[in-house]
Coordinates of C-alpha atoms and ligand atoms in Angstrom, one line a residue:
Chain A
M1 CA 0.0 0.0 0.0
N2 CA 1.1 3.5 -0.8
L3 CA 0.2 5.0 2.5
R4 CA 2.4 8.1 1.9
G5 CA 0.5 8.8 -1.3
M6 CA -2.8 8.5 0.4
M7 CA -1.7 10.7 3.2
A8 CA -0.3 13.3 0.7
I9 CA -3.8 13.6 -0.8
Y10 CA -5.5 13.6 2.7
K11 CA -3.2 16.3 4.0
F12 CA -3.4 18.4 0.8
E13 CA -7.2 18.3 1.1
M14 CA -7.1 19.2 4.8
A15 CA -4.7 22.1 4.0
R16 CA -7.2 23.4 1.5
T17 CA -9.7 23.8 4.3
G18 CA -7.1 25.8 6.2
R19 CA -6.9 28.3 3.3
T20 CA -10.7 28.5 3.0
L21 CA -11.4 28.5 6.7
L22 CA -14.1 31.1 6.4
Q23 CA -16.2 29.2 4.0
S24 CA -15.5 25.8 5.5
I25 CA -16.1 26.5 9.2
V26 CA -17.2 30.0 10.0
S27 CA -20.1 30.2 7.5
P28 CA -21.8 26.9 8.5
V29 CA -21.5 27.9 12.2
I30 CA -23.1 31.3 11.4
S31 CA -26.0 29.8 9.4
T32 CA -26.6 27.2 12.1
S33 CA -26.8 30.0 14.7
L34 CA -29.3 31.7 12.5
Y35 CA -31.5 28.6 12.4
F36 CA -31.5 28.6 16.2
V37 CA -32.6 32.2 16.3
V38 CA -35.3 31.6 13.7
F39 CA -36.6 28.1 14.5
G40 CA -35.5 27.7 18.1
S41 CA -36.6 31.1 19.4
A42 CA -39.4 32.2 17.1
I43 CA -41.1 28.8 16.6
G44 CA -40.0 27.5 19.9
T45 CA -42.3 30.0 21.6
R46 CA -45.2 28.2 19.9
I47 CA -44.0 24.7 20.0
T48 CA -42.6 24.2 23.4
E49 CA -41.7 20.6 23.3
I50 CA -41.7 17.4 21.1
G51 CA -41.7 14.0 22.8
G52 CA -40.7 15.6 26.1
V53 CA -37.7 17.4 24.6
P54 CA -37.7 21.2 24.5
Y55 CA -38.1 22.3 20.8
G56 CA -34.7 24.2 20.7
A57 CA -32.9 21.1 21.9
F58 CA -35.0 18.8 19.6
I59 CA -33.8 20.5 16.4
V60 CA -30.1 20.2 17.3
P61 CA -29.5 16.7 15.9
G62 CA -31.4 17.7 12.7
L63 CA -29.4 20.9 12.3
I64 CA -26.1 19.0 12.7
M65 CA -27.3 16.4 10.1
L66 CA -28.3 19.2 7.7
T67 CA -24.9 20.7 7.9
L68 CA -23.2 17.4 7.8
L69 CA -24.9 16.4 4.6
T70 CA -24.4 19.6 2.7
Q71 CA -20.8 20.1 3.9
S72 CA -19.8 16.5 3.2
I73 CA -21.2 16.7 -0.3
S74 CA -19.8 20.1 -1.1
N75 CA -16.3 19.3 0.4
A76 CA -15.9 16.0 -1.4
S77 CA -17.5 17.0 -4.7
F78 CA -15.3 20.1 -4.9
G79 CA -12.2 18.3 -3.8
I80 CA -12.3 15.9 -6.8
F81 CA -14.1 18.2 -9.2
F82 CA -11.4 20.9 -9.0
P83 CA -8.4 18.9 -10.1
K84 CA -10.5 17.4 -12.8
F85 CA -11.6 20.8 -13.9
T86 CA -8.1 22.4 -13.8
G87 CA -6.3 19.3 -15.1
T88 CA -4.1 18.7 -12.1
I89 CA -5.7 15.3 -11.7
Y90 CA -3.1 14.1 -14.3
E91 CA -0.7 13.7 -11.4
I92 CA -2.9 11.5 -9.4
L93 CA -3.7 9.4 -12.4
S94 CA 0.0 9.0 -13.1
A95 CA 1.0 8.2 -9.5
P96 CA 1.4 4.8 -8.0
V97 CA -1.7 5.1 -5.9
S98 CA -4.6 2.6 -6.0
H99 CA -8.3 3.7 -6.4
V100 CA -8.9 2.8 -2.7
E101 CA -6.1 5.1 -1.6
V102 CA -7.3 7.9 -3.8
V103 CA -10.8 7.6 -2.4
L104 CA -9.7 7.3 1.2
G105 CA -7.5 10.4 0.7
F106 CA -10.2 12.6 -0.7
V107 CA -13.3 11.2 1.0
G108 CA -11.4 10.7 4.3
A109 CA -10.5 14.4 4.3
A110 CA -14.0 15.5 3.4
A111 CA -15.5 13.3 6.1
T112 CA -13.0 14.4 8.7
K113 CA -13.9 18.1 8.1
S114 CA -17.6 17.3 8.3
V115 CA -17.2 15.5 11.6
I116 CA -15.1 18.3 13.1
L117 CA -17.7 20.8 11.8
G118 CA -20.5 18.7 13.3
L119 CA -18.8 18.8 16.7
I120 CA -18.3 22.5 16.4
I121 CA -22.0 23.0 15.7
L122 CA -22.8 20.8 18.6
A123 CA -20.7 23.0 20.8
T124 CA -22.3 26.1 19.4
A125 CA -25.7 24.7 20.0
G126 CA -24.7 24.1 23.6
L127 CA -24.5 27.9 23.9
F128 CA -28.2 28.3 23.0
V129 CA -29.9 25.3 24.5
P130 CA -29.3 22.8 27.3
L131 CA -28.0 19.6 25.6
Q132 CA -27.9 16.0 26.6
V133 CA -26.3 13.2 24.7
A134 CA -27.7 9.8 25.9
H135 CA -25.5 7.6 23.8
P136 CA -22.2 9.4 22.9
L137 CA -20.7 6.4 21.1
W138 CA -23.8 5.9 19.0
M139 CA -23.8 9.6 18.2
L140 CA -20.2 9.5 17.0
L141 CA -21.0 6.4 15.0
F142 CA -23.9 8.1 13.2
L143 CA -21.8 11.2 12.7
V144 CA -18.9 9.3 11.2
L145 CA -21.0 7.0 9.0
T146 CA -23.1 9.8 7.7
A147 CA -20.1 11.9 7.0
M148 CA -18.4 9.1 5.1
T149 CA -21.5 8.1 3.2
F150 CA -22.3 11.6 2.0
S151 CA -18.6 12.4 1.3
L152 CA -18.7 9.4 -1.0
F153 CA -21.9 10.7 -2.5
G154 CA -20.1 14.1 -3.0
F155 CA -17.2 12.3 -4.6
I156 CA -19.6 10.7 -7.1
I157 CA -21.1 14.1 -7.9
G158 CA -17.7 15.6 -8.3
I159 CA -16.6 13.0 -10.8
W160 CA -19.9 13.1 -12.6
A161 CA -20.2 16.9 -12.9
D162 CA -19.0 18.6 -16.0
N163 CA -19.3 22.1 -14.8
F164 CA -19.9 24.2 -11.7
E165 CA -23.7 24.3 -12.2
Q166 CA -24.0 20.6 -12.2
L167 CA -21.8 20.6 -9.1
Q168 CA -24.3 22.8 -7.2
L169 CA -27.4 21.2 -8.8
V170 CA -27.7 17.9 -6.8
P171 CA -27.1 19.4 -3.4
L172 CA -29.5 22.3 -4.1
L173 CA -32.3 20.4 -5.8
V174 CA -32.1 17.0 -4.0
V175 CA -30.2 17.0 -0.7
T176 CA -31.3 20.3 0.9
P177 CA -35.1 19.5 0.3
L178 CA -34.6 16.0 1.5
A179 CA -32.9 17.2 4.6
F180 CA -35.6 19.8 5.4
L181 CA -38.3 17.3 4.8
G182 CA -36.6 14.5 6.6
G183 CA -37.7 15.7 10.1
S184 CA -34.9 18.2 10.9
F185 CA -37.3 20.5 12.5
Y186 CA -40.2 18.3 13.4
S187 CA -41.2 14.7 14.3
I188 CA -43.0 13.0 11.5
D189 CA -46.0 12.1 13.7
M190 CA -46.9 15.8 13.5
L191 CA -47.6 15.2 9.8
P192 CA -50.8 14.0 8.2
D193 CA -51.0 10.3 7.6
V194 CA -50.2 10.3 3.9
W195 CA -47.2 12.5 4.3
Q196 CA -45.9 10.3 7.0
K197 CA -45.9 7.4 4.6
V198 CA -44.2 9.5 1.9
T199 CA -41.6 10.7 4.3
L200 CA -40.6 7.1 4.9
F201 CA -39.1 7.1 1.4
N202 CA -36.8 9.9 2.3
P203 CA -33.4 8.4 3.2
V204 CA -32.4 11.4 5.3
L205 CA -35.2 10.7 7.7
Y206 CA -33.4 7.6 8.9
L207 CA -30.2 9.5 9.5
I208 CA -31.8 12.2 11.5
S209 CA -34.0 9.8 13.4
G210 CA -31.1 7.6 14.5
F211 CA -28.9 10.6 15.3
R212 CA -31.6 12.2 17.4
W213 CA -32.2 8.9 19.2
S214 CA -28.5 8.9 20.3
F215 CA -29.3 12.3 22.0
Y216 CA -32.8 11.9 23.4
E217 CA -33.8 8.3 22.9
I218 CA -36.8 9.5 20.8
A219 CA -37.0 8.3 17.2
D220 CA -39.3 8.2 14.2
V221 CA -38.0 4.8 13.3
G222 CA -36.1 2.1 15.2
V223 CA -32.4 2.8 15.7
G224 CA -31.5 -0.5 14.1
V225 CA -33.5 0.5 11.0
S226 CA -31.6 3.8 10.9
L227 CA -28.2 2.0 11.1
G228 CA -29.3 -0.5 8.5
M229 CA -30.3 2.3 6.1
I230 CA -27.1 4.2 6.5
S231 CA -25.2 1.0 5.8
V232 CA -27.2 0.4 2.6
F233 CA -26.5 4.0 1.4
L234 CA -22.9 3.6 2.2
G235 CA -22.8 0.3 0.3
I236 CA -24.5 1.8 -2.7
C237 CA -22.1 4.8 -2.8
I238 CA -19.0 2.5 -2.5
A239 CA -20.3 0.3 -5.3
I240 CA -20.8 3.4 -7.6
V241 CA -17.4 4.9 -6.8
W242 CA -15.8 1.5 -7.4
W243 CA -17.5 1.2 -10.8
M244 CA -16.6 4.8 -11.7
L245 CA -12.9 4.4 -10.9
R246 CA -12.6 1.0 -12.4
T247 CA -14.0 2.2 -15.7
G248 CA -12.3 5.6 -15.6
Y249 CA -15.7 7.2 -15.9
R250 CA -15.3 10.9 -16.9
I251 CA -11.7 11.0 -15.7
K252 CA -9.9 8.6 -18.0
S253 CA -10.6 8.2 -21.7
Chain B
M1 CA 23.8 -16.0 -20.6
M2 CA 25.4 -12.6 -21.1
P3 CA 23.3 -9.7 -19.9
D4 CA 22.0 -8.1 -23.0
A5 CA 23.4 -4.6 -23.0
T6 CA 20.7 -3.4 -25.4
E7 CA 17.7 -4.8 -23.4
P8 CA 15.1 -2.1 -23.9
L9 CA 13.9 -0.2 -20.8
I10 CA 10.4 0.4 -22.2
T11 CA 8.7 -2.0 -24.7
I12 CA 5.6 -0.8 -26.5
D13 CA 3.9 -3.6 -28.4
G14 CA 1.0 -3.2 -30.8
L15 CA -0.4 -0.2 -29.0
S16 CA -3.7 1.1 -30.4
K17 CA -6.2 3.7 -29.1
T18 CA -9.6 4.4 -30.3
Y19 CA -11.3 7.2 -28.4
A20 CA -15.0 6.9 -27.4
S21 CA -15.7 9.2 -30.3
G22 CA -14.5 6.4 -32.6
F23 CA -11.4 8.3 -33.5
E24 CA -8.4 6.1 -34.0
A25 CA -5.6 8.1 -32.4
L26 CA -2.9 5.3 -32.3
K27 CA -2.6 2.4 -34.8
D28 CA -0.6 -0.6 -33.8
V29 CA 2.4 1.3 -32.5
S30 CA 5.5 -0.8 -31.4
L31 CA 8.6 0.8 -30.1
E32 CA 11.5 0.0 -27.9
I33 CA 13.1 2.7 -25.7
E34 CA 16.6 2.3 -24.4
A35 CA 17.8 3.3 -21.0
R36 CA 19.5 6.6 -20.8
E37 CA 18.6 7.9 -24.2
I38 CA 16.8 11.0 -25.3
L39 CA 14.1 9.9 -27.6
A40 CA 12.2 12.5 -29.5
L41 CA 8.7 11.7 -30.7
L42 CA 8.3 14.0 -33.6
G43 CA 5.0 14.6 -35.4
P44 CA 2.5 17.3 -36.4
N45 CA -0.3 18.3 -34.1
G46 CA -2.9 15.6 -33.8
A47 CA -0.4 12.8 -34.7
G48 CA -1.1 10.9 -31.4
K49 CA 2.0 11.9 -29.4
T50 CA 0.1 12.9 -26.3
T51 CA -2.1 9.9 -26.5
L52 CA 1.0 7.6 -26.6
I53 CA 2.5 9.2 -23.6
S54 CA -0.8 9.4 -21.7
I55 CA -1.3 5.6 -22.1
I56 CA 2.2 4.8 -20.8
C57 CA 1.7 7.1 -17.8
G58 CA -1.8 5.9 -16.9
L59 CA -3.9 8.8 -18.0
V60 CA -5.6 7.0 -20.9
N61 CA -6.7 3.4 -21.3
P62 CA -5.2 1.6 -24.3
S63 CA -7.6 -0.1 -26.7
A64 CA -5.1 -2.8 -27.6
G65 CA -1.5 -3.7 -27.1
T66 CA 0.9 -3.6 -24.1
V67 CA 3.6 -1.5 -22.6
T68 CA 6.2 -2.9 -20.2
V69 CA 8.8 -1.1 -18.2
D70 CA 11.7 -3.5 -17.4
G71 CA 9.3 -6.4 -17.9
D72 CA 6.6 -4.9 -15.6
D73 CA 3.3 -4.3 -17.3
I74 CA 2.0 -0.7 -16.9
I75 CA -1.5 -1.9 -16.0
R76 CA -0.9 -5.0 -14.0
D77 CA 2.2 -3.8 -12.2
Y78 CA 1.2 -0.1 -12.2
R79 CA 2.7 0.6 -8.8
R80 CA 6.1 -0.4 -9.9
T81 CA 6.1 1.2 -13.3
R82 CA 4.6 4.5 -12.2
A83 CA 7.0 4.9 -9.4
R84 CA 9.8 5.0 -11.9
I85 CA 8.1 7.5 -14.3
G86 CA 7.8 11.2 -14.1
L87 CA 5.4 13.1 -16.4
V88 CA 5.3 16.7 -17.5
P89 CA 2.1 17.1 -19.5
Q90 CA 1.6 19.4 -22.4
E91 CA -0.8 21.7 -20.7
L92 CA 0.4 24.0 -17.9
T93 CA -1.8 22.7 -15.1
T94 CA -0.8 23.5 -11.5
E95 CA -2.6 24.4 -8.3
A96 CA -2.7 28.2 -8.4
F97 CA -2.6 28.9 -4.7
E98 CA -0.1 26.4 -3.5
T99 CA 3.5 27.5 -3.0
V100 CA 6.2 26.0 -5.2
W101 CA 7.7 24.2 -2.2
H102 CA 4.4 22.6 -1.1
T103 CA 3.4 21.4 -4.5
V104 CA 6.7 19.8 -5.3
S105 CA 6.8 18.1 -1.8
F106 CA 3.2 16.9 -2.4
S107 CA 4.3 15.2 -5.6
R108 CA 7.0 13.3 -3.8
G109 CA 4.6 12.1 -1.2
L110 CA 2.0 11.1 -3.7
F111 CA 4.6 8.9 -5.4
G112 CA 5.2 7.2 -2.1
K113 CA 8.7 8.6 -1.4
P114 CA 9.6 9.7 2.2
A115 CA 10.1 13.4 2.6
D116 CA 13.6 14.6 1.5
P117 CA 13.9 18.3 1.7
A118 CA 17.5 18.1 0.5
H119 CA 16.4 16.5 -2.7
I120 CA 13.6 19.0 -3.3
E121 CA 16.1 21.8 -2.7
R122 CA 18.5 20.3 -5.2
V123 CA 15.8 20.0 -7.8
L124 CA 14.5 23.5 -7.3
K125 CA 18.1 24.9 -7.5
D126 CA 18.8 23.0 -10.7
L127 CA 15.7 24.4 -12.2
S128 CA 16.5 28.0 -11.0
L129 CA 13.4 28.0 -8.8
W130 CA 15.0 28.1 -5.4
D131 CA 14.4 31.8 -4.9
K132 CA 10.7 31.2 -5.8
K133 CA 10.1 28.3 -3.4
D134 CA 7.8 30.2 -1.2
N135 CA 5.9 32.0 -4.0
K136 CA 2.4 31.0 -4.9
I137 CA 2.4 29.3 -8.3
I138 CA -0.2 31.8 -9.6
T139 CA 2.5 34.6 -9.3
L140 CA 5.0 32.8 -11.6
S141 CA 5.6 33.3 -15.3
G142 CA 4.7 30.6 -17.9
G143 CA 8.3 29.5 -18.2
M144 CA 8.6 29.2 -14.4
K145 CA 5.3 27.2 -14.2
R146 CA 6.6 24.8 -16.7
R147 CA 9.8 24.3 -14.6
V148 CA 7.6 23.8 -11.5
M149 CA 5.9 21.0 -13.4
I150 CA 9.3 19.5 -14.2
A151 CA 10.3 19.9 -10.6
K152 CA 7.1 18.0 -9.6
A153 CA 7.9 15.3 -12.0
L154 CA 11.5 15.0 -10.7
S155 CA 10.5 15.2 -7.1
H156 CA 10.3 11.4 -6.7
E157 CA 13.6 10.7 -8.5
P158 CA 12.2 9.0 -11.6
E159 CA 14.4 7.0 -13.9
I160 CA 12.2 7.9 -16.8
L161 CA 10.9 11.3 -17.7
F162 CA 8.2 12.1 -20.2
L163 CA 8.1 15.7 -21.4
D164 CA 5.2 16.5 -23.6
E165 CA 6.0 19.4 -25.9
P166 CA 8.3 21.0 -23.3
T167 CA 9.2 24.0 -25.5
A168 CA 5.9 24.7 -27.2
G169 CA 5.3 28.4 -27.1
V170 CA 8.6 29.0 -25.4
D171 CA 11.0 31.6 -26.6
V172 CA 14.5 30.8 -28.0
E173 CA 16.4 31.6 -24.9
L174 CA 14.2 29.4 -22.6
R175 CA 14.2 26.7 -25.2
K176 CA 18.0 26.5 -25.0
D177 CA 17.8 26.4 -21.2
M178 CA 15.3 23.5 -21.5
W179 CA 17.6 21.6 -23.8
A180 CA 20.5 22.0 -21.4
T181 CA 18.2 20.8 -18.6
V182 CA 17.2 17.7 -20.6
R183 CA 20.8 16.9 -21.5
G184 CA 21.8 17.3 -17.8
L185 CA 19.1 14.8 -16.9
R186 CA 20.2 12.3 -19.5
D187 CA 23.8 12.7 -18.2
A188 CA 22.5 12.0 -14.7
G189 CA 21.1 8.7 -16.0
V190 CA 17.5 9.6 -16.7
T191 CA 15.8 8.3 -19.8
V192 CA 14.0 11.2 -21.4
I193 CA 11.2 10.8 -23.9
L194 CA 10.0 14.1 -25.3
T195 CA 7.5 15.1 -27.9
T196 CA 7.8 18.0 -30.2
H197 CA 6.5 19.2 -33.5
Y198 CA 9.7 21.3 -33.9
I199 CA 12.1 19.4 -36.1
E200 CA 15.1 21.6 -34.9
E201 CA 14.3 20.5 -31.4
A202 CA 14.6 16.8 -32.3
E203 CA 17.6 17.5 -34.3
E204 CA 19.2 19.5 -31.5
I205 CA 18.8 17.2 -28.5
A206 CA 17.6 13.7 -29.4
D207 CA 19.7 10.6 -29.6
R208 CA 16.9 8.8 -31.4
V209 CA 13.9 10.1 -33.2
G210 CA 10.6 8.5 -33.7
V211 CA 8.3 10.0 -36.4
I212 CA 4.6 9.8 -35.7
N213 CA 1.9 10.8 -38.2
K214 CA -1.8 10.1 -38.1
G215 CA -1.4 7.6 -35.2
E216 CA 1.3 5.6 -36.9
L217 CA 4.9 5.3 -36.0
I218 CA 6.5 5.8 -39.4
V219 CA 10.1 5.4 -38.4
V220 CA 12.4 5.2 -35.4
E221 CA 16.0 5.7 -35.9
E222 CA 19.2 7.0 -34.4
K223 CA 19.1 10.7 -35.3
T224 CA 22.4 10.6 -37.1
E225 CA 21.5 7.4 -38.8
L226 CA 18.2 8.8 -39.9
M227 CA 19.8 11.8 -41.3
R228 CA 22.5 9.7 -43.0
K229 CA 20.1 7.2 -44.4
L230 CA 17.5 9.5 -45.6
G231 CA 19.6 12.6 -45.9
Q232 CA 20.6 13.7 -49.3
K233 CA 23.4 16.1 -49.8
R234 CA 23.5 19.0 -52.1
L235 CA 26.4 20.5 -54.0
R236 CA 25.7 24.1 -54.8
L237 CA 27.9 25.8 -57.5
E238 CA 27.9 29.5 -57.9
L239 CA 28.4 30.1 -61.6
L240 CA 30.7 32.7 -63.1
E241 CA 28.2 33.3 -65.8
P242 CA 24.5 32.5 -65.5
L243 CA 22.9 29.8 -67.6
G244 CA 19.6 29.9 -69.3
S245 CA 19.0 26.2 -69.0
V246 CA 20.8 23.0 -67.9
P247 CA 23.0 22.0 -70.9
D248 CA 21.9 18.8 -72.6
A249 CA 25.3 17.3 -72.1
L250 CA 24.7 17.3 -68.3
A251 CA 21.1 16.0 -68.5
G252 CA 22.2 12.7 -66.9
H253 CA 22.8 14.3 -63.5
D254 CA 20.2 15.4 -61.0
L255 CA 20.7 19.1 -61.6
E256 CA 18.7 22.2 -61.0
L257 CA 19.3 25.8 -61.8
T258 CA 18.4 28.3 -59.1
D259 CA 18.8 32.0 -58.4
G260 CA 17.9 33.0 -61.9
G261 CA 20.5 30.7 -63.5
A262 CA 23.3 31.9 -61.3
C263 CA 23.5 28.7 -59.3
L264 CA 23.6 25.1 -60.2
V265 CA 22.5 22.6 -57.5
Y266 CA 23.4 19.0 -57.7
T267 CA 21.5 16.6 -55.4
Y268 CA 23.1 13.3 -54.6
D269 CA 23.0 10.4 -52.1
A270 CA 25.7 11.0 -49.6
Q271 CA 25.6 7.3 -48.6
A272 CA 26.3 5.9 -52.1
G273 CA 29.8 4.6 -52.8
R274 CA 29.9 6.9 -55.8
T275 CA 28.5 10.3 -55.4
G276 CA 29.1 11.3 -59.1
I277 CA 30.8 14.5 -58.1
T278 CA 34.1 13.8 -59.9
A279 CA 32.2 12.9 -63.1
L280 CA 30.0 16.0 -62.8
L281 CA 32.9 18.3 -62.3
G282 CA 34.8 16.8 -65.3
E283 CA 31.8 17.2 -67.5
L284 CA 31.2 20.8 -66.3
S285 CA 34.7 21.8 -67.3
A286 CA 34.4 20.0 -70.6
A287 CA 31.2 21.9 -71.3
G288 CA 33.1 25.1 -70.5
I289 CA 31.0 25.9 -67.4
R290 CA 33.1 27.6 -64.8
F291 CA 32.2 28.4 -61.2
K292 CA 33.5 30.8 -58.6
D293 CA 32.4 29.0 -55.4
L294 CA 30.9 25.8 -54.2
E295 CA 29.4 24.4 -51.0
T296 CA 27.7 21.2 -49.9
S297 CA 24.9 20.9 -47.4
K298 CA 22.9 18.1 -45.7
S299 CA 19.2 17.9 -45.8
S300 CA 17.7 18.8 -42.4
L301 CA 15.3 16.7 -40.5
E302 CA 12.6 19.0 -41.7
E303 CA 13.1 17.9 -45.3
I304 CA 13.4 14.3 -44.2
F305 CA 10.2 14.6 -42.2
V306 CA 8.3 16.2 -45.1
S307 CA 9.4 13.4 -47.4
L308 CA 8.5 10.7 -44.9
V309 CA 5.1 12.1 -44.2
K310 CA 4.5 12.4 -47.9
E311 CA 5.4 8.8 -48.4
G312 CA 3.2 7.8 -45.6
A313 CA 0.2 9.6 -47.0
Ligands
LIG1 N1 -10.3 12.4 -25.4 C1 -10.3 12.4 -26.8 N2 -11.5 12.0 -27.4 C2 -11.5 12.0 -28.8 N3 -10.4 12.3 -29.5 C3 -9.3 12.7 -28.9 C4 -9.2 12.7 -27.5 N4 -7.9 13.1 -27.2 C5 -7.3 13.3 -28.4 N5 -8.1 13.0 -29.4 C6 -7.7 13.1 -30.8 O1 -6.7 12.2 -31.1 C7 -5.8 12.8 -32.0 C8 -4.4 12.7 -31.4 O2 -4.3 13.6 -30.3 P1 -3.0 13.8 -29.5 O3 -2.5 12.5 -29.0 O4 -3.2 14.9 -28.5 O5 -2.0 14.4 -30.6 P2 -0.6 15.2 -30.5 O6 -0.2 15.2 -29.1 O7 0.3 14.5 -31.4 O8 -0.9 16.6 -31.0 C9 -6.2 14.2 -32.3 O9 -6.9 14.1 -33.5 C10 -7.2 14.5 -31.2 O10 -8.2 15.3 -31.6
LIG2 MG1 0.1 16.7 -27.8

C-alpha cells in the first residue's frame, strides 16, 4: 500500500480547508446559529416541546445532520471536481496510488472536516440550549457513518459533474429539500398520515431519526433500521465509486 | 547468458487507441526505448504523441497492445512502473494557490517517497526555482510554471521522464535552457522521452527520433542514422556566368538551376559509394561551365520529415 501517497492527498485536502477557513467552518456555524434564532426562538415559543424534549434542543441533531450532509457533499465534490476541472488530476492518475487510496484520501479528508464541523456545531448549540447526549458512542458512529456516506456521494457528484452548475445542482435540488423534509425541525407524527408514509421514502429521515435517538432516545423509526439504512446507502455509494474508478468514468478516456 | 546490453527499458507492443468518439488516435504502435537515451517523438499536431505518452503514464486506457517497463506491465504492475516514471504534460496545469515548495513536496509524497527536503532543494536549485520556493504558483511566469511542473515530475527521482512538448510556445532563450536541462538529466542517468513538433528540437537534442503521423509510427532511428540514411546532400555551385538552362550534355545528372540561373544545384545520395561529383565536375569543365564558389549541405530533419510524411500519405 502507498500510505504516503494516500496521506499526501489527505493532507493536501485538509490544508485546502485551512486556506478557506471562512467558507469551511465559519459560515456553517453562522448559518446554524441563524437557524437557532429563527426556528428555536421564534417557533420555539409556539411549540414548546416534542416528545418531552424542548423544541430548541429537539432540532439540534437535525441541524447538525443538515450541515453534515451539505458540507460532506460540497467538500468532497469540490475536492475531486477541481483537479478534474483544472487538469491537475493528471498527477494523481500517473501516480502509483490505488483507487482505494485515492478515495480514502479525498473522502477521508472531506469526512474528517464534516465530523469536526458537526462537533463545532454541537458545541455552538450548547450555547443556545441545554444539551444532553444519551449515547455518545452511537452519536459518534452516526456522525462518522453519515459523513463518510455523504462524502462518498459528493465524490460521485464531483466525478460526474462537467461544470460548476451541475456541481451545485444535486445538493441544491435534492439534498437540501430531503434534509428539510426529513424531520430536521419536526417529528413525522406531526404530519398528516399520507405525508408520514411519503416521508418514509426519504433516506435522510433515517439518518436524522437515528442521530436524534442517540441524543434523546426518541426516534421516528427504530435505531436498528436507521443504522441499516445508512449502511445500505454507504454500500451503494461504495459500489458506484468503485465502478466509476474501475471504468475511468469521466476522468480517463 | 550474457546480460544483453541493449535490453530495452520500455517496450511498447502493438499499442492502439480508439477514443470513445470512434477516432483512431494510435494504430498498432510498437517501439522500444533504451535506458539513458533521449528519444524525441516527432509529429505534427494531432499525430497521437500525447495519446501515446498518456497511455504509458496511466492517463488514458489503451484499446489494444501492451507496454512494459523493465518487464513490468503498466497496468498489472502499475505501482512499480509508475513509481519509476515522471510526467510533465503538455498543458500548464498547476494548483494556483499552492507554494512551489508545497506542490513539489506533495508530488514526492504522492509517489510514495519519504520526505527529503535536501532532494527537493537540489531539484529547485537545478531548475532555478529556489528563490521562488515560497511563492504561490499563480504569481509565476509561464516558463517558471513549466519548470515547476518539471520539478514536480523530478521530485520522486524517476528514472524515466516524459516531457510532452516542453518547449511549445517558449522563446528561444528558454528553449536552450530547456535543452540544457534535458541533457543534464540524461547525463545523470535519466531516460528522457519528449514530444515535439519542432524538427530543430529533435535534431538538436535527441539521440533517437521516432516520427509519428496520423497515429502511426513511421520510423524510429538514431538521429544521425536517420539523417545519414534518408539525408541527401547537395552541392551548390555558384556560376561565373548565369545559364539559361541546364545544358543537354549534363542531363544525366540530377541538376537544377536556381537564383535565376546563377547557381547550379546537384543533389546526390551521400551514402552511395559513388557520389558522381568527380564525373560531374569533369563534364562541367568539358562543357566550359566555370564556377567561382561551391558548398555542400545536408538535408535537415525538416526535409526528411516532409518526405516521410508524404510517403506515408
Ligand atoms: N479524449 C479524446 N477524445 C477523442 N479524440 C481525442 C481525444 N484526445 C485526443 N483526441 C484526438 O486524437 C488525436 C491525437 O491527439 P494527440 O494525441 O493529442 O496528438 P498530438 O499530441 O500528437 O498533437 C487528435 O486528432 C485528437 O483530436
Ligand atoms: Mg500533444
